[in-house]
CSV table of C-alpha atoms and ligand atoms in Angstrom, one decimal:
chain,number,residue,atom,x,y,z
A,1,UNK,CA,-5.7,0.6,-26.3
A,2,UNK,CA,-3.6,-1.7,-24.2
A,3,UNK,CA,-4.3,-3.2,-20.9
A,4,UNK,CA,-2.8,-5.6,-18.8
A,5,UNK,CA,-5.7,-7.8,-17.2
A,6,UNK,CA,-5.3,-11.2,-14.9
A,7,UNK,CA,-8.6,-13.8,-15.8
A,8,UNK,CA,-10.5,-15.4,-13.5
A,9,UNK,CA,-9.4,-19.0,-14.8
A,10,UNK,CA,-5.5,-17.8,-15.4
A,11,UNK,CA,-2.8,-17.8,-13.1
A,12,UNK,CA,0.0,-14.9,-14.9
A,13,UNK,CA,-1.2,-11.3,-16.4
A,14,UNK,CA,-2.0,-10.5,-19.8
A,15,UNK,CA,-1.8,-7.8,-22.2
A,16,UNK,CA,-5.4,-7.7,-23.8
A,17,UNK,CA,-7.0,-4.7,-26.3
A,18,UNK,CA,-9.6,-2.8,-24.8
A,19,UNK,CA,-11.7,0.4,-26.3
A,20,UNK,CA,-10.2,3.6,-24.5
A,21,UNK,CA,-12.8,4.5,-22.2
A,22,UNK,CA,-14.8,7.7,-22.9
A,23,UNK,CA,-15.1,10.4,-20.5
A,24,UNK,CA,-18.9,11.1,-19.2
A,25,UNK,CA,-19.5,14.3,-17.5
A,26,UNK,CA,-17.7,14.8,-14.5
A,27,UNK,CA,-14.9,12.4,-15.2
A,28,UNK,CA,-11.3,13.6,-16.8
A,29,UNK,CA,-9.5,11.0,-19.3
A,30,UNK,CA,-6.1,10.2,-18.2
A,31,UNK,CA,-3.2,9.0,-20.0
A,32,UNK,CA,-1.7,6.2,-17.9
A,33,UNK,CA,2.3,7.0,-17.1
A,34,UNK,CA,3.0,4.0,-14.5
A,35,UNK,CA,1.4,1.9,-12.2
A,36,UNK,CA,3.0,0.0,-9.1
A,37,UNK,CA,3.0,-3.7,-8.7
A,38,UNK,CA,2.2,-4.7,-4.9
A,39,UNK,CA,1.2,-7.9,-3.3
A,40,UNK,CA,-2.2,-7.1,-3.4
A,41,UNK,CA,-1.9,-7.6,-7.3
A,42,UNK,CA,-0.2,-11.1,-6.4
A,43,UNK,CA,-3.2,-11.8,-4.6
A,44,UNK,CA,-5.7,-10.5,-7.3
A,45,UNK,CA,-4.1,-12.6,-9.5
A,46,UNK,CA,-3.8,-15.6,-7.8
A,47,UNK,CA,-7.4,-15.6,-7.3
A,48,UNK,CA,-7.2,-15.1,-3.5
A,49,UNK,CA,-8.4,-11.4,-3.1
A,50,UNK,CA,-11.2,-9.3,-4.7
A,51,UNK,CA,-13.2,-10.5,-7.4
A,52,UNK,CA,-13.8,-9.6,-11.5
A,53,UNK,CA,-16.7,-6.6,-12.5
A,54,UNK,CA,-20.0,-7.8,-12.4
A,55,UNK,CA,-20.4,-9.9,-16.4
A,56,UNK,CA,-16.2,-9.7,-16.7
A,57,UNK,CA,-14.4,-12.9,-16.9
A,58,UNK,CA,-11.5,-10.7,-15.8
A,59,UNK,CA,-10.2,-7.6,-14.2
A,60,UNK,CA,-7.8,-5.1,-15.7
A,61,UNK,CA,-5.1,-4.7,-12.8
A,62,UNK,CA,-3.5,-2.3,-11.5
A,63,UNK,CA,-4.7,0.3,-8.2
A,64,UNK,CA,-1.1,2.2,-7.9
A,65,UNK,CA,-1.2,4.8,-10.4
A,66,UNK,CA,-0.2,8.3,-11.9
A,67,UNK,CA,-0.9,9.4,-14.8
A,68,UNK,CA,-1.3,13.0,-16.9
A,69,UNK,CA,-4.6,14.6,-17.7
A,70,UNK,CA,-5.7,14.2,-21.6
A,71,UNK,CA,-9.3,15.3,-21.5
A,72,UNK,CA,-10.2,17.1,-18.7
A,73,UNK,CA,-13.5,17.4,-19.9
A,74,UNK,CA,-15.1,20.8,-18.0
A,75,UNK,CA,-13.6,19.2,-14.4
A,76,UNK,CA,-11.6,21.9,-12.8
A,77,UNK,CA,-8.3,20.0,-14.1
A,78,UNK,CA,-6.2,21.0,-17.5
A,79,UNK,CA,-4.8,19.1,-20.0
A,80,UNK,CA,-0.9,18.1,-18.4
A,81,UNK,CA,-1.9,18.1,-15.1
A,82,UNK,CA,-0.3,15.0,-13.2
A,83,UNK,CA,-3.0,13.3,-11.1
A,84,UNK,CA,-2.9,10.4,-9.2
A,85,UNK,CA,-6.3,8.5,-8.1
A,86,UNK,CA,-7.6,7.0,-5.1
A,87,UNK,CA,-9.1,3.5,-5.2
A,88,UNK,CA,-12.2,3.1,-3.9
A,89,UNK,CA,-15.7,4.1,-6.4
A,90,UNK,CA,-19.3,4.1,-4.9
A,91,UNK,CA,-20.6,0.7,-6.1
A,92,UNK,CA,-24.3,2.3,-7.0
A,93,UNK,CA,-24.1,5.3,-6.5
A,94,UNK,CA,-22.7,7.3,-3.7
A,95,UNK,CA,-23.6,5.7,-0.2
A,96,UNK,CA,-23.3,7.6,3.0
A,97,UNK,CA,-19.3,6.6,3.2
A,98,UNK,CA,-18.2,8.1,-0.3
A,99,UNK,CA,-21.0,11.0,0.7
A,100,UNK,CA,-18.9,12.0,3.7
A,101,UNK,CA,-15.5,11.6,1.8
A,102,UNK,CA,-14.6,8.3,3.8
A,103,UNK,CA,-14.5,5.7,1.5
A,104,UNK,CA,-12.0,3.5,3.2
A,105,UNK,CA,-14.4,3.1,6.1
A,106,UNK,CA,-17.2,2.1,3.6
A,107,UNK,CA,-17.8,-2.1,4.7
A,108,UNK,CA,-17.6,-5.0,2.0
A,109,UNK,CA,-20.7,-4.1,-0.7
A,110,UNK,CA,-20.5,-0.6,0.1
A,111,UNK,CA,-17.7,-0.1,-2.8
A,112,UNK,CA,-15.8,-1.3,-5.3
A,113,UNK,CA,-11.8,-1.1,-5.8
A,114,UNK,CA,-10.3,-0.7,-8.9
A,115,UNK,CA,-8.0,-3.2,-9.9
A,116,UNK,CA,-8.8,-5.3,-6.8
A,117,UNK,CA,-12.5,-5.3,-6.3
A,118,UNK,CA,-15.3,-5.6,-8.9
A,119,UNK,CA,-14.2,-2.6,-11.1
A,120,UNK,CA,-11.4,-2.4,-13.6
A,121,UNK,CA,-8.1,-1.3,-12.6
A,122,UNK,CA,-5.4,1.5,-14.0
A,123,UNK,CA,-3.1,-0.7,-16.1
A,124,UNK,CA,-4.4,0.6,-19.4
A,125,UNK,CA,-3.3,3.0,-21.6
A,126,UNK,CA,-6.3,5.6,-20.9
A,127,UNK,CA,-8.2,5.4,-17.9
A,128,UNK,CA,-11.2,7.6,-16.5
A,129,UNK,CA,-12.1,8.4,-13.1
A,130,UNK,CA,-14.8,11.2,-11.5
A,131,UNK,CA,-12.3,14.0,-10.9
A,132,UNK,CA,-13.2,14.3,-7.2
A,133,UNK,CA,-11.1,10.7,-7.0
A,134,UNK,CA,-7.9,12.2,-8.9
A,135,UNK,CA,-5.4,14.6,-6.7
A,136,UNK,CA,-3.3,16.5,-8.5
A,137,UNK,CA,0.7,15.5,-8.0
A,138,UNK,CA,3.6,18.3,-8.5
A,139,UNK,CA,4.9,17.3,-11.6
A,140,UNK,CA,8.4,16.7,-10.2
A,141,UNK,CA,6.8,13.7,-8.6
A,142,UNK,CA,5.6,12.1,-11.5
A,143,UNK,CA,8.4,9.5,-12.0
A,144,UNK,CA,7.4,8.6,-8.1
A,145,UNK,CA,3.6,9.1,-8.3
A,146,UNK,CA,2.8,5.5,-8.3
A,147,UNK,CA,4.1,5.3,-4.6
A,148,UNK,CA,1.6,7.3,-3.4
A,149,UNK,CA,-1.0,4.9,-2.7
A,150,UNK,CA,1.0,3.0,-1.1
A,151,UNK,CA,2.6,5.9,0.8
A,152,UNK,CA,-1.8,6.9,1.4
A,153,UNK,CA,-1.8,3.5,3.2
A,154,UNK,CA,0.7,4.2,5.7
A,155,UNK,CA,-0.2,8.0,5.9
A,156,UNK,CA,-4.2,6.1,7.1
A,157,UNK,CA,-2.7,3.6,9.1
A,158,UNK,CA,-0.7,5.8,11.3
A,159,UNK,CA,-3.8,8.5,11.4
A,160,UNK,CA,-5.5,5.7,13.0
A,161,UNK,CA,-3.0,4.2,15.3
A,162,UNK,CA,-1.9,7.9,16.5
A,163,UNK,CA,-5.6,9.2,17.2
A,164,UNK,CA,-6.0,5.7,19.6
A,165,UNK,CA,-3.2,6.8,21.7
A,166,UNK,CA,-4.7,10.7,21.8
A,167,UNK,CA,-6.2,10.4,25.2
A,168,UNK,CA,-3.3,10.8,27.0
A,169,UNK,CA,1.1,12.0,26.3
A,170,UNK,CA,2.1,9.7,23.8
A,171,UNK,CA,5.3,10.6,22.0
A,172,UNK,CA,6.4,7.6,20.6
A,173,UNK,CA,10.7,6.9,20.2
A,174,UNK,CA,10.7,3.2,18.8
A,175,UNK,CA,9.0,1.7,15.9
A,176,UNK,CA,9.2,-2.0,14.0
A,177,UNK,CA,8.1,-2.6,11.1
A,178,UNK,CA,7.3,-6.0,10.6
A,179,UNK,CA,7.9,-7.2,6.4
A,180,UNK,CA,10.4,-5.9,3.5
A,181,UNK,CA,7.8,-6.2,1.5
A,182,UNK,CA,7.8,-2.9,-0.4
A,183,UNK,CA,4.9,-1.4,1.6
A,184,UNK,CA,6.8,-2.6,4.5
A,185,UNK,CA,10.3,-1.1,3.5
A,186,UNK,CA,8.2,2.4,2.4
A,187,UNK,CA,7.0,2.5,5.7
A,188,UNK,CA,10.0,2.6,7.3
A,189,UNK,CA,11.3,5.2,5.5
A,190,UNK,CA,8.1,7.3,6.2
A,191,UNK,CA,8.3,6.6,10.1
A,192,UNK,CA,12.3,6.9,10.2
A,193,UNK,CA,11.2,11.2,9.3
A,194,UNK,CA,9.0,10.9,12.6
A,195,UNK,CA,10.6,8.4,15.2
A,196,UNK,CA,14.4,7.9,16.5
A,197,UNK,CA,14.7,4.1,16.6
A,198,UNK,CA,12.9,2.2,13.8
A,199,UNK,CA,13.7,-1.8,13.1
A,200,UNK,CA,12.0,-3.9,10.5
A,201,UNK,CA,12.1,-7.5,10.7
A,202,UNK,CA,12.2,-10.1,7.8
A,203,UNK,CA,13.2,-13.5,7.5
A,204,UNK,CA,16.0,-12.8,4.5
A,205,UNK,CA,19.7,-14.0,5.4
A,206,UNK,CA,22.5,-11.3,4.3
A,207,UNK,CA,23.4,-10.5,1.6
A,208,UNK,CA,20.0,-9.6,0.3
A,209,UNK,CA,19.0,-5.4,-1.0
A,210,UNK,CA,15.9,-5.5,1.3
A,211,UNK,CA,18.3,-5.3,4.2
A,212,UNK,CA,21.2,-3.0,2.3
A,213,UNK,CA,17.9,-1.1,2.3
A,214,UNK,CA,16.6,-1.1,5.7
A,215,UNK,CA,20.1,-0.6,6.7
A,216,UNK,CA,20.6,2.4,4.6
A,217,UNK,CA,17.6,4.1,6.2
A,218,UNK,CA,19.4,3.9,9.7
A,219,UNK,CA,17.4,1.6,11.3
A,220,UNK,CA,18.3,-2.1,12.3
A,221,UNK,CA,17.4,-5.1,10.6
A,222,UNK,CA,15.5,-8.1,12.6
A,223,UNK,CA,16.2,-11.4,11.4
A,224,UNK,CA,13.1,-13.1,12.4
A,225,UNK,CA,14.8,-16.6,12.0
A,226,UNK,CA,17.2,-15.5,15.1
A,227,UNK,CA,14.3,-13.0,17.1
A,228,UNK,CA,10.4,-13.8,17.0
A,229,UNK,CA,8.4,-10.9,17.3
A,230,UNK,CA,7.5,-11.7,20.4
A,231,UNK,CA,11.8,-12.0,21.7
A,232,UNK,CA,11.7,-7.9,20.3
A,233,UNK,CA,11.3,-6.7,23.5
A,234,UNK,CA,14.1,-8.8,25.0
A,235,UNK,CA,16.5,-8.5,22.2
A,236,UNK,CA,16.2,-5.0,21.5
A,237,UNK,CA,13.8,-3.1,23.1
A,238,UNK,CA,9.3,-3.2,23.6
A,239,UNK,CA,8.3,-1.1,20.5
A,240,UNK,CA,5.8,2.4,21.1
A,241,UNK,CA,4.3,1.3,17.3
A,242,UNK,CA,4.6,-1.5,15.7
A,243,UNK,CA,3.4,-1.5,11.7
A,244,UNK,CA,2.4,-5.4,10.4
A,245,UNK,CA,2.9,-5.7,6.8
A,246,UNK,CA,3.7,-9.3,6.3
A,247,UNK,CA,0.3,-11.2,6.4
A,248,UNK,CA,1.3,-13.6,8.7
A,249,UNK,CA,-1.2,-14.2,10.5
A,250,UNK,CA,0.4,-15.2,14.2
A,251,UNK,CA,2.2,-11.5,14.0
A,252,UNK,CA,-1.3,-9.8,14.7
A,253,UNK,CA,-1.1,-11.5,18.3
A,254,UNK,CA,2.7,-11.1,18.5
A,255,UNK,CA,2.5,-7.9,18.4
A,256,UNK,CA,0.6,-7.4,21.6
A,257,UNK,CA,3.9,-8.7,22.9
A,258,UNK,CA,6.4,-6.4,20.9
A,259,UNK,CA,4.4,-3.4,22.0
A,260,UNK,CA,5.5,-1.1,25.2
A,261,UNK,CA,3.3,-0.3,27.6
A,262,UNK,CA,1.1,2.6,26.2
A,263,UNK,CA,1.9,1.0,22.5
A,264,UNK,CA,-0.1,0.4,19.5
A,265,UNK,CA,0.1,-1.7,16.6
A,266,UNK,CA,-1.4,-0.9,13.1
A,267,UNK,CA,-2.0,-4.3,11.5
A,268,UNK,CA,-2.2,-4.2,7.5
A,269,UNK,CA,-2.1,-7.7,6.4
A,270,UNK,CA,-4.7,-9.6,4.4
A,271,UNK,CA,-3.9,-13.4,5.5
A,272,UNK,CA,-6.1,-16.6,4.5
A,273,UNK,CA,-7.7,-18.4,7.1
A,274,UNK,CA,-5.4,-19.9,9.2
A,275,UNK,CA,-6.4,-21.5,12.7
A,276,UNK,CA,-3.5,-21.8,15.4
A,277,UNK,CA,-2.9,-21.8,19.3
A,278,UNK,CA,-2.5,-18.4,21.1
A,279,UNK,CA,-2.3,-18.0,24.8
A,280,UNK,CA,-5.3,-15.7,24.7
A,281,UNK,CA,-5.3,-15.6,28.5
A,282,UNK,CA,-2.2,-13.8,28.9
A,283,UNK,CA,-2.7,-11.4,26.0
A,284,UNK,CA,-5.7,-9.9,27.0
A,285,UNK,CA,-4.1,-9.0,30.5
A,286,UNK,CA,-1.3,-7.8,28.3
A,287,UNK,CA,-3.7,-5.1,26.4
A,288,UNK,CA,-5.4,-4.6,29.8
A,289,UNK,CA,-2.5,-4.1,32.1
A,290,UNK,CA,-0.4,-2.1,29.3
A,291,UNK,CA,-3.3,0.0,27.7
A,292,UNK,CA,-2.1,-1.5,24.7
A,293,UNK,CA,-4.2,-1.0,21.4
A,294,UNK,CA,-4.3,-2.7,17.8
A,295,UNK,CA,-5.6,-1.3,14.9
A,296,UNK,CA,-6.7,-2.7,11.5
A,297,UNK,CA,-6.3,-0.3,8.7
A,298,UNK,CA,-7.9,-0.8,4.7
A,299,UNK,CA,-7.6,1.4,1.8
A,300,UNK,CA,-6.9,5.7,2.5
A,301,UNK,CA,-9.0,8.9,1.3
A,302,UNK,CA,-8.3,11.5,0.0
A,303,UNK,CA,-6.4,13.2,2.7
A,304,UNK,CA,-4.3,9.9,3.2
A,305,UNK,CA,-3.4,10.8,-0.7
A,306,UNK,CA,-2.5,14.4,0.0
A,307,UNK,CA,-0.5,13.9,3.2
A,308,UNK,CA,1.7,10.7,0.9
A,309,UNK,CA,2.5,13.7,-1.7
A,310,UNK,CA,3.9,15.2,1.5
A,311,UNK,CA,5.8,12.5,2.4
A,312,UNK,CA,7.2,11.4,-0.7
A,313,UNK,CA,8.1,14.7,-1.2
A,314,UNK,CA,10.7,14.0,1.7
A,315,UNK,CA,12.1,10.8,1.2
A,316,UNK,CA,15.4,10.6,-0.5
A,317,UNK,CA,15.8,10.2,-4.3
A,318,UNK,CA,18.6,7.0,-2.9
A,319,UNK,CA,16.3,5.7,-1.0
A,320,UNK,CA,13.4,5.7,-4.2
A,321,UNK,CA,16.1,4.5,-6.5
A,322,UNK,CA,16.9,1.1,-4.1
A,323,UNK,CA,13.4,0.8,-3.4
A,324,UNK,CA,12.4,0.9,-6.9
A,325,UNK,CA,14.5,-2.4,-8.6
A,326,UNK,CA,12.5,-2.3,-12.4
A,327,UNK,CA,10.4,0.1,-14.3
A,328,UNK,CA,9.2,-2.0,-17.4
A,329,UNK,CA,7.5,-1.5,-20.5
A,330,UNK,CA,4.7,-3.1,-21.5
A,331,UNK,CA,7.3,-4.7,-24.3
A,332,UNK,CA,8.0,-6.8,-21.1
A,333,UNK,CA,5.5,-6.0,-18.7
A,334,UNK,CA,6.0,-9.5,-17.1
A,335,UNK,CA,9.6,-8.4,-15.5
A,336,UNK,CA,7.3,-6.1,-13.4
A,337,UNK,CA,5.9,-9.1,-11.7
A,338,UNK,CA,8.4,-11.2,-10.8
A,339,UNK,CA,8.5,-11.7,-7.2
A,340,UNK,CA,11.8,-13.0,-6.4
A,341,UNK,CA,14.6,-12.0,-3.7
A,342,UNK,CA,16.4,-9.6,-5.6
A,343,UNK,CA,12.7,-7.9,-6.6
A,344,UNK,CA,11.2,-5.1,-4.2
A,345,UNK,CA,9.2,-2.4,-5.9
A,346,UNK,CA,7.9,-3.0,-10.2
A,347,UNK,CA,6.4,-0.8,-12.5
A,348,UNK,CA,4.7,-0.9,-15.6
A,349,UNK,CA,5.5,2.0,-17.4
A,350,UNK,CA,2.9,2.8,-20.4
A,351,UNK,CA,3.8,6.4,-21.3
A,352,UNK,CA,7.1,8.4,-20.8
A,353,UNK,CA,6.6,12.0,-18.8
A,354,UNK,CA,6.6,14.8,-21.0
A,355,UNK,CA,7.1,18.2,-19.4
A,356,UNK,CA,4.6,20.6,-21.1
B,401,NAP,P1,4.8,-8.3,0.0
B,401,NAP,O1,5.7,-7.7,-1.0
B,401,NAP,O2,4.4,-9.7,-0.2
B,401,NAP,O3,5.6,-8.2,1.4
B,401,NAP,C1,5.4,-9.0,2.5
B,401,NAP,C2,6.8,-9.2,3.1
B,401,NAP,O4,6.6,-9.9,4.4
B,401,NAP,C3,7.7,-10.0,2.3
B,401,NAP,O5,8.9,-9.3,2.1
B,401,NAP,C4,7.9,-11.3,3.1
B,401,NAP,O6,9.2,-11.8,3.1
B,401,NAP,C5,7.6,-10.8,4.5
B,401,NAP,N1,7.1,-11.9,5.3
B,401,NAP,C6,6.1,-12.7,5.1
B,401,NAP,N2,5.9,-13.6,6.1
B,401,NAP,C7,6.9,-13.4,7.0
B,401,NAP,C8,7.4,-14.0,8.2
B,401,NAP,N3,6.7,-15.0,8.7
B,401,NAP,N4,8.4,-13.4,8.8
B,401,NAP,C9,9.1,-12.4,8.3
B,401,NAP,N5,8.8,-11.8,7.2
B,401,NAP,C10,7.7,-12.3,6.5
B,401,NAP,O7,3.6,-7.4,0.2
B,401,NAP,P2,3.4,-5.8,0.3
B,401,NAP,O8,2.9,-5.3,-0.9
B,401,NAP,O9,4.6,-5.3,0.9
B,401,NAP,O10,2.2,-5.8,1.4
B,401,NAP,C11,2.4,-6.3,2.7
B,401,NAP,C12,1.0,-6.8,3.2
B,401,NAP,O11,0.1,-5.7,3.3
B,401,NAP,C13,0.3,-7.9,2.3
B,401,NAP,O12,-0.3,-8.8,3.1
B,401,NAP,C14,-0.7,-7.0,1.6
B,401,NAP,O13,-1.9,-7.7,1.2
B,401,NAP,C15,-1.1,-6.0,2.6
B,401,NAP,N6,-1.6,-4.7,2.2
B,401,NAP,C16,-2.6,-4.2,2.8
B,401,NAP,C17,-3.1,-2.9,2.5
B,401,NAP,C18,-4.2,-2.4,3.3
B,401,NAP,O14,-4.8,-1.4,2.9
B,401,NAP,N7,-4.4,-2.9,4.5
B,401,NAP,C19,-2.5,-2.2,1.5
B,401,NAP,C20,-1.4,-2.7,0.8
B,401,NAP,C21,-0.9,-4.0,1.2
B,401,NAP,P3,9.9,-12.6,1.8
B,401,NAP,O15,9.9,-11.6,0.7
B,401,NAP,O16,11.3,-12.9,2.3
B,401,NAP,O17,9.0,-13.8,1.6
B,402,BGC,C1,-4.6,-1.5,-1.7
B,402,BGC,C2,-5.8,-0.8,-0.9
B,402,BGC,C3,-6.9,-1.8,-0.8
B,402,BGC,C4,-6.4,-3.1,-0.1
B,402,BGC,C5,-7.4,-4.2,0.1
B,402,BGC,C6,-4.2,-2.7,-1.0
B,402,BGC,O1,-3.2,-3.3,-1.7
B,402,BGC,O2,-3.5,-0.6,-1.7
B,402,BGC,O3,-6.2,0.3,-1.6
B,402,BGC,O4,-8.0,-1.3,0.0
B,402,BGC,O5,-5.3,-3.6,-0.9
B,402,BGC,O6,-8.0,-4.6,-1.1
B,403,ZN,ZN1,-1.9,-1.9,-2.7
């Protein structure tokens, strides 16, 4: 079968041949349909995230998938069923994280991620996977099931942000999304279902389709050449929750500034090192004297997966259709990662849905 894998001493994906994988007891074999291109996999392949399989001079890609049961192998799935999998796998063996269902809280060495981390990823023609990783996906979704990991990242990230801010009334009427990135851009859409004024800052200058986009979800674009994160406040108005998906770094600490009293901010990004001056002084009276909080947020579980079917579910076949800018096949699986200005959201399409 076909895979599309990045090597440890390249610098742009290739499509290598692979055996399709067998299916040991326990796991389901699942024809591929299409997996999402994010700026993780930029990373992966650039060689400044995760890492290969243990003995692999490479890692097949791909962690944003859905795909259609072929074997399901005595698990309690049937042939056709759409299924979509989660990410993280038990390294050696189940540890307590994966043992208590929380896999996204399991620390480096505790687990692999596929596609990212140390185990091969879903851009193949057949993968397998333990069925208690695959959630089944209504099979009107499938054209969209590769935005539900993403979607499971936000559905975490907001689980986490919302439960710091449980201790007291906390009903929260702005929200700024920082990136249009397509995680960015997909949150937006998710929070703009929950909270009356959402922004989302970028550093695009008209005309671009990230902010046709924002714009079309209601909410109001930031240009962060005009408006810092920090001048938010001033320019518009001190955010309840504010959702960093750019990885730029000096936006963690920014935040603290963005954020209304009572606020929180979910920080998702995966920066470099970076070293710069803060005024460290006056943002730690502004978390005291605000009770402001900042989360970081990696990876979802299972739950995170179910709650993004949800969501999807909800968000409008315009808004998928602008988000999504190219479904390719693997014929020209390169188109999918092209990261230019007119590019938000690739796919790599391996199999057409058949309804059965
Ligand atoms: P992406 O496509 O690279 O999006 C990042 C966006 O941020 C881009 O649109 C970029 O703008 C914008 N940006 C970067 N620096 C900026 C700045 N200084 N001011 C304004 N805008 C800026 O990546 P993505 O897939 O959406 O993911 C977003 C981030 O989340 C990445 O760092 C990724 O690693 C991380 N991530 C984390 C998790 C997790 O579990 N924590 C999951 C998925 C992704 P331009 O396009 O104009 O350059
Ligand atoms: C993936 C997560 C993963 C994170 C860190 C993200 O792009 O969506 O599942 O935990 O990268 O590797
Ligand atoms: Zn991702």
């Amino acid at each position: 079968m076909k895979a599309i894998a990045a090597y440890e001493d390249g610098d742009e994906p290739v499509v290598i041949e692979k055996p399709r994988p067998e299916p040991v007891d326990g796991e389901a074999l699942v024809r591929t349909l299409r997996v999402g291109v994010d700026g993780t996999d930029h990373e992966v392949i650039a060689g400044d995230h995760g890492g290969t399989p243990e003995g692999d001079d490479h890692i097949v890609l791909g962690h944003e998938a859905v795909g259609v049961v072929a074997d399901a192998n005595d698990t309690p799935f049937e042939e056709g069923d759409v299924v979509v999998p989660t990410v993280r796998r038990p390294p050696n063996g189940a540890n307590e994280y994966f043992a208590r269902g929380e896999p996204d809280m399991a620390p480096d060495g505790q687990y692999h991620e596929r596609g990212i981390v140390g185990a091969h990823g879903f851009m193949a023609e057949y993968f397998t996977s333990p069925a208690e990783f695959l959630v089944e996906l209504p099979p009107e979704l499938a054209a969209w099931g590769f935005l539900v990991e993403p979607a499971s990242i936000t559905e975490k990230a907001l689980e986490h942000a919302y439960a710091s801010r449980s201790a007291f009334h906390w009903d929260p009427e702005s929200a700024l999304v920082l990136g249009n990135g397509s995680l960015g851009l997909l949150t937006l859409a998710m929070l703009d279902a929950e909270i009356d004024r959402t922004y989302c800052l970028g550093r695009r200058e008209r005309p671009d389709p990230t902010i046709d986009v924002i714009e079309s979800t209601g909410a109001t674009y930031v240009n962060a050449n005009d408006t810092s994160v920090s001048e938010v406040p001033d320019a518009h108005e001190p955010m309840d929750f504010v959702y960093e998906a750019t990885g730029y770094a000096p936006h963690a600490f920014e935040t603290i500034e963005a954020l209304a009293p009572n606020g929180v901010g979910a920080l998702l990004g995966v920066p470099g090192d970076w070293s710069f001056e803060i005024d460290g002084g006056r943002l730690h009276r502004e978390f005291v004297l605000h009770n402001k909080a900042l989360v970081g947020s990696v990876n979802s579980g299972y739950e995170h997966f179910e709650a993004a079917i949800d969501s999807l579910s909800g968000l409008s076949e315009s808004f998928l259709t602008d988000l999504v800018t190219g479904v390719y096949g693997l014929d020209e699986f390169e188109a999918a990662f092209v990261d230019d200005d007119t590019t938000i959201k690739t796919a790599v399409e391996f199999a057409a849905y058949e309804e059965r």
